[in-house]
Amino acid sequence: MPARPQAHWMLTAAGIVLLFSGSLLYAQDPAPESSSKPADTPAPKKPDKKKKSDTATQNAPDQPSWDPLRAEKDLEVGQYYMRKGDVDAAIDRFQDATTAKPGYAIPFRFLGEAQEKKGLKKQAIASYSRYLDLYPHAEDSDKIRKKIDKLRIEVERKKK
């Protein structure tokens, strides 16, 4: 009966392996922290009402800030919103496009148009001016300069 001692030997070896593997697992556990320390709980952040409520780069920190493909998509969607009549959504998309590709002039022109349509004249002047700074020899530069002059006159009238 040679099979019986061999089975006994295998069971003994398996028991020894289980015994040592269990103690090795406990050896790797970190020591629990002392309960005398107060728990470090960060104070809840207060929402900042001055920040914009929804922009792609703010709500998704993993998004790169310079992304020309996203800028093009934001332009397309912003133009769609303008055609639909949702000026606020269009402004958000055009602002996202200016963030995604800051040296790109076209979003500033569309942003200026949307801001002008909403009645944000000072902001429209800034957007149009940035458009001309980035693209001084634009085909529509004369038209944009006339819009800027017209908006400045309207802003001056409101001050009086």
Coordinates of C-alpha atoms in Angstrom, one line a residue, residues 80 86 149:
Y80 CA -26.7 75.2 -34.9
D86 CA -30.8 79.5 -28.4
D149 CA -18.1 101.5 -34.0

